[in-house]
JSON list of C-alpha atoms in Angstrom, two decimals:
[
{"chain": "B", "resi": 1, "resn": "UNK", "atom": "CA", "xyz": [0.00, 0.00, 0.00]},
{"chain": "B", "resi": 2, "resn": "UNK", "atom": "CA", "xyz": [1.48, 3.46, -0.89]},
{"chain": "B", "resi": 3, "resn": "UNK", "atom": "CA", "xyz": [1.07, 7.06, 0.27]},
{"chain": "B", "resi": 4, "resn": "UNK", "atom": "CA", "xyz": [0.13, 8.37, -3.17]},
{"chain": "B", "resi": 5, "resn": "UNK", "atom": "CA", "xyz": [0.87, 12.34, -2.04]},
{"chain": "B", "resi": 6, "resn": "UNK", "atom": "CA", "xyz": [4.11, 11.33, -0.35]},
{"chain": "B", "resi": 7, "resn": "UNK", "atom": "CA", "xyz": [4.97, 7.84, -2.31]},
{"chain": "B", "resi": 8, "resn": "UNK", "atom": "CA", "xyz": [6.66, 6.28, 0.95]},
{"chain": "B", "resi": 9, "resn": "UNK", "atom": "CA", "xyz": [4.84, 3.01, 1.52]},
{"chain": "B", "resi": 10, "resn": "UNK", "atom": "CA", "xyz": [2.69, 2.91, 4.52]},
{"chain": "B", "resi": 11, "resn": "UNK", "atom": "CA", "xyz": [3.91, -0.37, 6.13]},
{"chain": "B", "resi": 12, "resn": "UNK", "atom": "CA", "xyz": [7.07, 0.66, 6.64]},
{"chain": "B", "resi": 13, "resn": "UNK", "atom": "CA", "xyz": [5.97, 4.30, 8.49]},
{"chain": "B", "resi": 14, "resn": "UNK", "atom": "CA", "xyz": [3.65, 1.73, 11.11]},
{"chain": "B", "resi": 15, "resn": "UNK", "atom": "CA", "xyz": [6.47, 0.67, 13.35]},
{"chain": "B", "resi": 16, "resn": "UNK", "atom": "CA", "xyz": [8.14, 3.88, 13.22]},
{"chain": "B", "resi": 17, "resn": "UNK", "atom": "CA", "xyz": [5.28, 5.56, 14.35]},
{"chain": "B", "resi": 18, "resn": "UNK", "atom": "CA", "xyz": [4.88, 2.51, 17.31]},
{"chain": "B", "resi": 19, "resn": "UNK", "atom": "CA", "xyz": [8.57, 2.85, 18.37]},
{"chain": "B", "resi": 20, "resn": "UNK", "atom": "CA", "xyz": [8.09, 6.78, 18.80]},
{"chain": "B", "resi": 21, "resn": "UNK", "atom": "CA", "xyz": [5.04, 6.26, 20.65]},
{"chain": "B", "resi": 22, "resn": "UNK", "atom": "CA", "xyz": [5.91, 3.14, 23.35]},
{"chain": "B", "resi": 23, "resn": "UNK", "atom": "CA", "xyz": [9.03, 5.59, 23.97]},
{"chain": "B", "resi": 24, "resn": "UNK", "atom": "CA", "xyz": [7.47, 8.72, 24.68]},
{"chain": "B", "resi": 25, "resn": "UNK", "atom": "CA", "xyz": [5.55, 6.52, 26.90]},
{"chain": "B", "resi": 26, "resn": "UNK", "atom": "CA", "xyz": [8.31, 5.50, 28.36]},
{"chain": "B", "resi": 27, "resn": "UNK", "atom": "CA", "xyz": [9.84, 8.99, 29.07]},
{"chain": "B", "resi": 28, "resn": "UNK", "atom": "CA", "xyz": [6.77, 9.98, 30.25]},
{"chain": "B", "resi": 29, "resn": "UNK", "atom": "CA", "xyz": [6.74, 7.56, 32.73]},
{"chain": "B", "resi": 30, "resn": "UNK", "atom": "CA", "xyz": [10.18, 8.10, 33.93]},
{"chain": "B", "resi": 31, "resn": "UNK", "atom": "CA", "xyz": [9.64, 11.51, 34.05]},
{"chain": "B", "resi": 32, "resn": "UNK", "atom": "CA", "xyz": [6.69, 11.21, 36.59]},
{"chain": "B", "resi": 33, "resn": "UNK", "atom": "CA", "xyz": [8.58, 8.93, 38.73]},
{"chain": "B", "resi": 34, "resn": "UNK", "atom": "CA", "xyz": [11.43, 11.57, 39.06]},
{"chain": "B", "resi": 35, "resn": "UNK", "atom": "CA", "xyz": [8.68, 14.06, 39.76]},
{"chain": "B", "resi": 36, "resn": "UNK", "atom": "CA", "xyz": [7.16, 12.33, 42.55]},
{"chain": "B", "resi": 37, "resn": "UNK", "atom": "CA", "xyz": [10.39, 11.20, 44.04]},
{"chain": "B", "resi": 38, "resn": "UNK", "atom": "CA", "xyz": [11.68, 14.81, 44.50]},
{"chain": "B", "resi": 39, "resn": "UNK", "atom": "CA", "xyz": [7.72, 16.03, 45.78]},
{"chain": "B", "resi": 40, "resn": "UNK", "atom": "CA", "xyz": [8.77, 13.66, 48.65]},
{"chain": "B", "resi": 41, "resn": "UNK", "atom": "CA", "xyz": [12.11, 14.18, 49.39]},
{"chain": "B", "resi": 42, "resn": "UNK", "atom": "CA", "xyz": [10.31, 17.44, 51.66]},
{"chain": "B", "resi": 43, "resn": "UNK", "atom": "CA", "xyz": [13.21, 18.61, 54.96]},
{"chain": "B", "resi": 44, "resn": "UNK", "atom": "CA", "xyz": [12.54, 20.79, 57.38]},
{"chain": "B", "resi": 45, "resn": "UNK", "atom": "CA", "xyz": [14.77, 23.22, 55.36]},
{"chain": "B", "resi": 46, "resn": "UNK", "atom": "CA", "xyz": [12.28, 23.83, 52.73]},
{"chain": "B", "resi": 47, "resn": "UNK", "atom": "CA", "xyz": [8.88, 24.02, 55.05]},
{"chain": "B", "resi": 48, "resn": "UNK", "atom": "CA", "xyz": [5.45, 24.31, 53.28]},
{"chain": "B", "resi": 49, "resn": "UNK", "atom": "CA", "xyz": [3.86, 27.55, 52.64]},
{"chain": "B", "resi": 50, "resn": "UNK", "atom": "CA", "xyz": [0.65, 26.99, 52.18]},
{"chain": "B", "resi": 51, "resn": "UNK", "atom": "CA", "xyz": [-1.10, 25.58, 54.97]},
{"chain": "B", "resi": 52, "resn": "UNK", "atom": "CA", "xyz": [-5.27, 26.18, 55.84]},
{"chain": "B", "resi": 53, "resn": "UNK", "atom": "CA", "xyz": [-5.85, 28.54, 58.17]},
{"chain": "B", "resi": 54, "resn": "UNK", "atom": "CA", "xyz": [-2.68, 30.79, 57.26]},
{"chain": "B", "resi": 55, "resn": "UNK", "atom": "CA", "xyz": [-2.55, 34.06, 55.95]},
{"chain": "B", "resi": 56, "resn": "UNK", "atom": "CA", "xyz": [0.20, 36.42, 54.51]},
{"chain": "B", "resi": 57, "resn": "UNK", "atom": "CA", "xyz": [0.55, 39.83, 54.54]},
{"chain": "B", "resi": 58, "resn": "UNK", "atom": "CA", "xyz": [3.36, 42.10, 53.17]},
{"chain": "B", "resi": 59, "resn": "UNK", "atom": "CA", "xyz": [3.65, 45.91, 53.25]},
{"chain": "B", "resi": 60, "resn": "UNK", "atom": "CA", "xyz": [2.61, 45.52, 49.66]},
{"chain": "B", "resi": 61, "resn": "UNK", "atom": "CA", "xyz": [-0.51, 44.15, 51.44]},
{"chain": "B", "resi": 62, "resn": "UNK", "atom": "CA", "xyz": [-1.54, 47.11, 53.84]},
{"chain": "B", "resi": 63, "resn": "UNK", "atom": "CA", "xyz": [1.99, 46.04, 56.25]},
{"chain": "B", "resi": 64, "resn": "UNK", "atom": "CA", "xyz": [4.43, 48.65, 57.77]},
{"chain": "B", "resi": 65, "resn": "UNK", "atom": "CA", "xyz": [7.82, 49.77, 58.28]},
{"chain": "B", "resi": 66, "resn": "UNK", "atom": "CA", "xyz": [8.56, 49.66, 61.85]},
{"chain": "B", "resi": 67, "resn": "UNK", "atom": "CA", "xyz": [10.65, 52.81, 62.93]},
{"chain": "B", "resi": 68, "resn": "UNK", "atom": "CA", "xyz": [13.86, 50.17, 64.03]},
{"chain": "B", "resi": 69, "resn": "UNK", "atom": "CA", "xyz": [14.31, 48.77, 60.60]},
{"chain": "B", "resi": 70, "resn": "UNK", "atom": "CA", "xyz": [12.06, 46.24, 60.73]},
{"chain": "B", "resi": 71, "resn": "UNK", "atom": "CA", "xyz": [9.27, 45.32, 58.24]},
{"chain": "B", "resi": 72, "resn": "UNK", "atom": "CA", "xyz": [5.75, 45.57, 59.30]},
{"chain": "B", "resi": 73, "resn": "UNK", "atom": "CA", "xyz": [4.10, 42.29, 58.81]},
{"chain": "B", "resi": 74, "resn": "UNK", "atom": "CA", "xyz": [0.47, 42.91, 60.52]},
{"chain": "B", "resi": 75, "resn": "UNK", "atom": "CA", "xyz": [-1.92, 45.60, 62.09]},
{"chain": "B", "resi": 76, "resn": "UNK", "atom": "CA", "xyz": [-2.71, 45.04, 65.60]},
{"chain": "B", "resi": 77, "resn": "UNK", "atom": "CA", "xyz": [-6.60, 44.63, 65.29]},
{"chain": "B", "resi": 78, "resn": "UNK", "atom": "CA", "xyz": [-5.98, 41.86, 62.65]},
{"chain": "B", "resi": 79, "resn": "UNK", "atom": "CA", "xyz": [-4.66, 39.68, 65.87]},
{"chain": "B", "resi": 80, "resn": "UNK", "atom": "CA", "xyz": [-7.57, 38.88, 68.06]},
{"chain": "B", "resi": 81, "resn": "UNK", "atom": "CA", "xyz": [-7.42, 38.61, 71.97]},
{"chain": "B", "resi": 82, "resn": "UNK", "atom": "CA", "xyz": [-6.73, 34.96, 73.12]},
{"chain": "B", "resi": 83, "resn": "UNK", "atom": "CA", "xyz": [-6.01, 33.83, 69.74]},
{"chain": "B", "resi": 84, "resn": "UNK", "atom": "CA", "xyz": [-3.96, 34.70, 66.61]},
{"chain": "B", "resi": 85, "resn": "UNK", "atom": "CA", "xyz": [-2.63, 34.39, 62.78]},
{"chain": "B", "resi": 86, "resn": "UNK", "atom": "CA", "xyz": [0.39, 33.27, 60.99]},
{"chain": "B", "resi": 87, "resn": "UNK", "atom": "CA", "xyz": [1.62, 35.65, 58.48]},
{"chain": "B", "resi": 88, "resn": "UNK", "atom": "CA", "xyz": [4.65, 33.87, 55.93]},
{"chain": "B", "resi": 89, "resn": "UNK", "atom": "CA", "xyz": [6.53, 31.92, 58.43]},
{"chain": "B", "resi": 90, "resn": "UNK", "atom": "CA", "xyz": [5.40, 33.81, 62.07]},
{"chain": "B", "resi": 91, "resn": "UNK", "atom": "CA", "xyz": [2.91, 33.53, 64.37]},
{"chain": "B", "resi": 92, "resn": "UNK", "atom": "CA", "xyz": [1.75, 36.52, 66.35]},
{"chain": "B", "resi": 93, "resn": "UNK", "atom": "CA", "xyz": [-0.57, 35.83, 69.26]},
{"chain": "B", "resi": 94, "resn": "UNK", "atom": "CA", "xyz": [-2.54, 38.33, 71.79]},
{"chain": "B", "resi": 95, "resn": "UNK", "atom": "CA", "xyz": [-2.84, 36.11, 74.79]},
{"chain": "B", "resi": 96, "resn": "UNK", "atom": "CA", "xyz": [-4.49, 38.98, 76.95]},
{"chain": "B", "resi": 97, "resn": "UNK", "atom": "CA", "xyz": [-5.76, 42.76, 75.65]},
{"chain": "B", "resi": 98, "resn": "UNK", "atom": "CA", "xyz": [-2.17, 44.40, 74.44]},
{"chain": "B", "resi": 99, "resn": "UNK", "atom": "CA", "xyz": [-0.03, 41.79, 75.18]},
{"chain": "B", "resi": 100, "resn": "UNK", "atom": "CA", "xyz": [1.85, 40.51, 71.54]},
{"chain": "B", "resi": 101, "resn": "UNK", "atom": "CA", "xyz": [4.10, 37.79, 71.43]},
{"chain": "B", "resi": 102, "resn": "UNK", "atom": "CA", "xyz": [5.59, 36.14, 68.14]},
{"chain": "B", "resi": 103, "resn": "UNK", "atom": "CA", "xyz": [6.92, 33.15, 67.12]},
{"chain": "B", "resi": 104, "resn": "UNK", "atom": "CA", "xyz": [8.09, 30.90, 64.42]},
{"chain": "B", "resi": 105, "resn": "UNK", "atom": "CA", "xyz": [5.38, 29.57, 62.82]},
{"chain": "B", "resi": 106, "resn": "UNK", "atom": "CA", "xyz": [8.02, 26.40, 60.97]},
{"chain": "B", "resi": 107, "resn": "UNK", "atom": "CA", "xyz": [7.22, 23.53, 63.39]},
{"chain": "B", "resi": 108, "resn": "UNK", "atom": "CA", "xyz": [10.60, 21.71, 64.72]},
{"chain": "B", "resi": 109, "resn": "UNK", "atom": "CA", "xyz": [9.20, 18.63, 64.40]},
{"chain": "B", "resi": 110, "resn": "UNK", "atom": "CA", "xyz": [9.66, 18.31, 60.23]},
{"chain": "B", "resi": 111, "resn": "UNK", "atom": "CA", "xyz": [8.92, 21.69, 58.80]},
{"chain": "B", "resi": 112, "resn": "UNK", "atom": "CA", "xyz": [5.84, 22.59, 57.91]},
{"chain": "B", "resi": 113, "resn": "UNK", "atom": "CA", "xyz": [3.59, 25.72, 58.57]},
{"chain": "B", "resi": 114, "resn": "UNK", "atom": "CA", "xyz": [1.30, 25.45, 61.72]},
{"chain": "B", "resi": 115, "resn": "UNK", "atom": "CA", "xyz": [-2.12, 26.61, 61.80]},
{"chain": "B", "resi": 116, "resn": "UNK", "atom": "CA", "xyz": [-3.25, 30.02, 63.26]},
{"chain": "B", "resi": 117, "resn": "UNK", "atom": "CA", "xyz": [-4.21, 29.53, 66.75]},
{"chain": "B", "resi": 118, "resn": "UNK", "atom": "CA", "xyz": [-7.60, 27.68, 66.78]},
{"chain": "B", "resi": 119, "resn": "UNK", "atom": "CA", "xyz": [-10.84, 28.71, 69.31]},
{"chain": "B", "resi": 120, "resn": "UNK", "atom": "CA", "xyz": [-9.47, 26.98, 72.39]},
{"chain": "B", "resi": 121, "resn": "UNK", "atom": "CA", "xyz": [-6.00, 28.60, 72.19]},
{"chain": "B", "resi": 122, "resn": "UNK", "atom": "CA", "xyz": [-3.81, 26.07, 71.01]},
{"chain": "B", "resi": 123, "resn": "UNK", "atom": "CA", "xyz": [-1.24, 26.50, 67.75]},
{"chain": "B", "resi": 124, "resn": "UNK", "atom": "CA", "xyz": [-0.92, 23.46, 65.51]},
{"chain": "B", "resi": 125, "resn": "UNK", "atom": "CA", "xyz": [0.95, 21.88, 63.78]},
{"chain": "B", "resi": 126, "resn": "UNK", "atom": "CA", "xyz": [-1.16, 20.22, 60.54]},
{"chain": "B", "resi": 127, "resn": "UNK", "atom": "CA", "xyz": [1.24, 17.30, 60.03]},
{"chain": "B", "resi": 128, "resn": "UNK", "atom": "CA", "xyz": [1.13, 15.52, 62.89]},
{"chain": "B", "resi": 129, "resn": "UNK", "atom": "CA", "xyz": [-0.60, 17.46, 65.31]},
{"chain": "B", "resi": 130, "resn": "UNK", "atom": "CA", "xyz": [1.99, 18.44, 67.44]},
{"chain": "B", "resi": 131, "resn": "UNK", "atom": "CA", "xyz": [0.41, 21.29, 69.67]},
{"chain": "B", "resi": 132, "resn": "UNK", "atom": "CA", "xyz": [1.46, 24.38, 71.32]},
{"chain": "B", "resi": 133, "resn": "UNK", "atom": "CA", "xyz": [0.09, 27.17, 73.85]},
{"chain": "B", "resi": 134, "resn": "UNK", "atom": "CA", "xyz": [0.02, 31.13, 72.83]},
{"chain": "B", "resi": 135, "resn": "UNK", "atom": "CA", "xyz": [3.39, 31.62, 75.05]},
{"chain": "B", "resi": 136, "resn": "UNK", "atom": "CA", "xyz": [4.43, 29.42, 72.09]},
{"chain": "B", "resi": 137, "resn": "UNK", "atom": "CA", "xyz": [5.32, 26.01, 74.84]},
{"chain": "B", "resi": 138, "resn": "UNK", "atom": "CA", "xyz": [4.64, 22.10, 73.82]},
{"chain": "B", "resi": 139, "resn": "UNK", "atom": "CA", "xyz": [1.81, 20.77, 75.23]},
{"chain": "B", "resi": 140, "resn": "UNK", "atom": "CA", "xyz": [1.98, 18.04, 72.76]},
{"chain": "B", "resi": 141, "resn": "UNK", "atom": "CA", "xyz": [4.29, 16.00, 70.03]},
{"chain": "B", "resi": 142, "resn": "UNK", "atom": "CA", "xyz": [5.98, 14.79, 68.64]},
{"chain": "B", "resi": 143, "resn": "UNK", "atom": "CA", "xyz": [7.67, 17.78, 68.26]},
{"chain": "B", "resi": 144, "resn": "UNK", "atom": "CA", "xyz": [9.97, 18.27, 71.43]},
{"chain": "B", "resi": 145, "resn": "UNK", "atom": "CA", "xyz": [10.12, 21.55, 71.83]},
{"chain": "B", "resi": 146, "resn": "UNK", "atom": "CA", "xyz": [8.92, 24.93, 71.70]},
{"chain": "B", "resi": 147, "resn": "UNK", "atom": "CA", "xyz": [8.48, 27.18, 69.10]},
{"chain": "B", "resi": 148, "resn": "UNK", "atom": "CA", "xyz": [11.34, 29.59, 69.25]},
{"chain": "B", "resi": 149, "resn": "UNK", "atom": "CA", "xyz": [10.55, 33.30, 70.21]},
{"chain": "B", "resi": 150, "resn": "UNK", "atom": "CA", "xyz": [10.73, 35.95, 66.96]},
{"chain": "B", "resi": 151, "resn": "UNK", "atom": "CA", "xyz": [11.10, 39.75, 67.80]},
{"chain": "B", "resi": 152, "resn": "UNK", "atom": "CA", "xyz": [8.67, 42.25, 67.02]},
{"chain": "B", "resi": 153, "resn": "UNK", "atom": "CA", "xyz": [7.51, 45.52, 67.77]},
{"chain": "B", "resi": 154, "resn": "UNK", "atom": "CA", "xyz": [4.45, 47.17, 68.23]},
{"chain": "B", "resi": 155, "resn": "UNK", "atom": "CA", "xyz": [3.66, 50.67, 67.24]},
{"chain": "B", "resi": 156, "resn": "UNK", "atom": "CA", "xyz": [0.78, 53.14, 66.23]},
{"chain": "B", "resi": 157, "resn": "UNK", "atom": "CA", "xyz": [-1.06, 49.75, 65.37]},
{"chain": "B", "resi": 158, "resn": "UNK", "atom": "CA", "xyz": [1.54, 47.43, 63.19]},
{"chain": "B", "resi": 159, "resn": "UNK", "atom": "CA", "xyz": [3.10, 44.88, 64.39]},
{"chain": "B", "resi": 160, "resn": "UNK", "atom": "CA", "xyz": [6.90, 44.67, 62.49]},
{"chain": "B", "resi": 161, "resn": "UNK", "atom": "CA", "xyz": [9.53, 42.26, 63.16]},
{"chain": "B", "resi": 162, "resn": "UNK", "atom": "CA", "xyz": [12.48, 43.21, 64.57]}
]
């Protein structure tokens, strides 16, 4: 049987056109095993960023510049009393009226972005649950420690790191 436009015969093109196709296949395959090799190969260098409950703000976003240098990551009445957001990789709680405390919002445990605080108080970590107070101490693991402390300051309403 020929191709009259091109005049190459048609039986010979068939396993040509196989052997390209059962390789890209092939590739293709390979390619998606790589991909979801390196997906889990996570550290707690590179934590996640996107975790429910989180939110991020930027002075871009409505944020300061605190008067010391630092950048303003937050207004005051976004933080409620006895509760709290993250905002990129800090959490900033208001335990009592006025009181602002910060912390790192990467859990020690493997990385990844804990949850704002939720109604009872309590910071979490989504990946396994690991739990902490609004002073930022373990109350629960596996994590086995606290989350570390993070400087800020507070002025005419934005909270800025420091």
């Amino acid at each position: 049987m020929t191709d009259t436009k091109a005049g190459t015969d048609l039986a010979e093109q068939a396993p040509a056109k196989a052997l390209a196709s059962r390789r890209g296949v092939m590739c293709g395959l390979a390619g998606l095993g790589a991909a979801g090799a390196l997906a889990a190969c996570g550290t707690a260098e590179s934590p996640d960023t996107e975790t429910p409950g989180t939110e991020s703000t930027s002075a871009a976003d409505g944020g300061a510049t605190g008067e010391a240098g630092g950048t303003g990551i937050a207004a005051t009445a976004d933080v409620p009393v006895g509760g709290g957001i993250v905002v990129e990789e800090t959490v900033i709680v208001q335990p009592t009226a006025d009181e602002f405390l910060a912390f790192s919002a990467v859990c020690p445990h493997q990385g990844a972005i804990v949850a704002a605080p939720d109604a009872d108080g309590n910071i979490i970590c989504p990946r396994h649950q690991s739990t902490w107070t609004l002073e930022g101490e373990l109350e629960q693991g596996p994590a086995e420690g606290n989350l570390p402390a993070v400087e800020i300051t507070v002025e005419d309403g934005q909270i800025a790191l420091a």
